[in-house]
Amino acid sequence: MAARKPKLETVVTEVAATEQPPMTYITNPVAVAGQTPRTRDDIALRDAIRARLAVIERVILDFVAEKEAEGFSRADIDQLYAVELPLLLGYRNDGGRIRVSYDASIVERTR
């Protein structure tokens, strides 16, 4: 008679969900990034949006450089690819720090 393998028990641990501040949405992040802020909160928001837009810009520049290195012209890249951005930029004030949620995707254009 073969020895039986011990039965494994599944252990489930509960993780308490941390409550996050509510998300606020902006429809025009580029306009907000270019405004002259009036309060410290406005400055923090503007700076957070500028930082996020700079990250997206860097991703696009890196993508274009990579495609150019593969032999594509800028006209080819423009015809073949597009940048998708969310309609709204979301942010929350997390203990005095502004957390921005805004991502871009580079996608192939459909013909």
Coordinates of C-alpha atoms in Angstrom, one line a residue:
M1 CA 0.0 0.0 0.0
A2 CA 1.4 3.4 -1.0
A3 CA 1.8 6.1 1.5
R4 CA -0.7 8.9 1.3
K5 CA 0.5 12.4 0.7
P6 CA -0.5 14.8 3.5
K7 CA -3.4 16.9 2.6
L8 CA -2.4 20.6 2.2
E9 CA -4.6 23.1 3.9
T10 CA -5.3 26.5 2.4
V11 CA -4.6 29.4 4.8
V12 CA -6.5 32.6 4.1
T13 CA -5.4 35.7 5.8
E14 CA -7.6 38.8 5.8
V15 CA -6.0 42.1 4.9
A16 CA -7.7 45.1 6.2
A17 CA -8.4 47.5 3.3
T18 CA -6.9 50.9 3.9
E19 CA -9.3 53.7 3.3
Q20 CA -8.0 56.1 0.6
P21 CA -9.0 59.7 0.1
P22 CA -11.6 60.2 -2.6
M23 CA -10.5 60.7 -6.2
T24 CA -11.1 64.1 -7.8
Y25 CA -11.2 64.3 -11.6
I26 CA -10.0 67.1 -14.0
T27 CA -11.0 67.3 -17.6
N28 CA -8.2 69.6 -18.7
P29 CA -4.9 68.6 -17.2
V30 CA -2.8 70.5 -19.8
A31 CA -4.6 73.7 -19.0
V32 CA -4.1 73.2 -15.3
A33 CA -0.4 72.5 -15.8
G34 CA -0.1 75.9 -17.6
Q35 CA -2.0 78.0 -15.0
T36 CA -0.5 80.3 -12.4
P37 CA -1.5 78.8 -9.1
R38 CA -3.0 80.9 -6.3
T39 CA -2.7 78.6 -3.3
R40 CA -0.3 76.0 -2.0
D41 CA -2.7 73.3 -2.9
D42 CA -3.0 74.7 -6.5
I43 CA 0.9 74.7 -6.7
A44 CA 1.1 71.1 -5.5
L45 CA -1.6 70.0 -8.0
R46 CA 0.0 71.9 -10.9
D47 CA 3.4 70.4 -10.0
A48 CA 2.0 66.9 -9.8
I49 CA 0.3 67.2 -13.1
R50 CA 3.4 68.6 -14.8
A51 CA 5.5 65.7 -13.4
R52 CA 3.0 63.1 -14.7
L53 CA 2.8 64.8 -18.1
A54 CA 6.6 64.8 -18.2
V55 CA 6.7 61.1 -17.6
I56 CA 4.2 60.5 -20.5
E57 CA 6.3 62.8 -22.7
R58 CA 9.4 60.9 -22.0
V59 CA 7.7 57.6 -22.8
I60 CA 6.6 59.0 -26.2
L61 CA 10.1 60.4 -27.0
D62 CA 11.7 57.0 -26.1
F63 CA 9.2 55.2 -28.3
V64 CA 9.8 57.5 -31.3
A65 CA 13.6 57.1 -30.8
E66 CA 13.2 53.3 -30.7
K67 CA 11.1 53.3 -33.9
E68 CA 13.6 55.6 -35.6
A69 CA 16.4 53.3 -34.7
E70 CA 14.4 50.5 -36.3
G71 CA 14.4 52.5 -39.6
F72 CA 11.0 54.2 -39.4
S73 CA 10.6 57.8 -40.4
R74 CA 8.7 60.2 -38.2
A75 CA 5.9 60.3 -40.9
D76 CA 5.7 56.5 -40.8
I77 CA 5.5 56.6 -37.0
D78 CA 2.8 59.2 -37.1
Q79 CA 0.7 57.1 -39.6
L80 CA 1.2 53.8 -37.8
Y81 CA 0.8 54.8 -34.2
A82 CA -1.4 56.9 -31.9
V83 CA -1.3 58.0 -28.3
E84 CA -4.4 57.2 -26.2
L85 CA -5.0 59.3 -23.2
P86 CA -7.7 59.0 -20.6
L87 CA -10.5 61.6 -20.8
L88 CA -10.0 62.6 -17.2
L89 CA -7.0 63.0 -14.9
G90 CA -7.7 61.7 -11.5
Y91 CA -5.9 62.8 -8.3
R92 CA -6.2 62.5 -4.6
N93 CA -4.8 64.3 -1.7
D94 CA -3.0 61.7 0.3
G95 CA -2.0 63.3 3.6
G96 CA -0.9 66.5 2.0
R97 CA 0.7 64.8 -1.0
I98 CA -1.1 64.9 -4.4
R99 CA -1.2 61.5 -6.1
V100 CA -2.0 61.8 -9.8
S101 CA -3.5 58.9 -11.9
Y102 CA -3.0 59.5 -15.6
D103 CA -1.5 57.1 -18.0
A104 CA -1.0 57.0 -21.8
S105 CA -0.9 54.1 -24.2
I106 CA 0.8 54.0 -27.6
V107 CA -1.3 51.9 -29.9
E108 CA -1.2 50.9 -33.5
R109 CA -3.7 52.7 -35.7
T110 CA -6.4 50.7 -37.3
R111 CA -6.7 51.1 -41.0

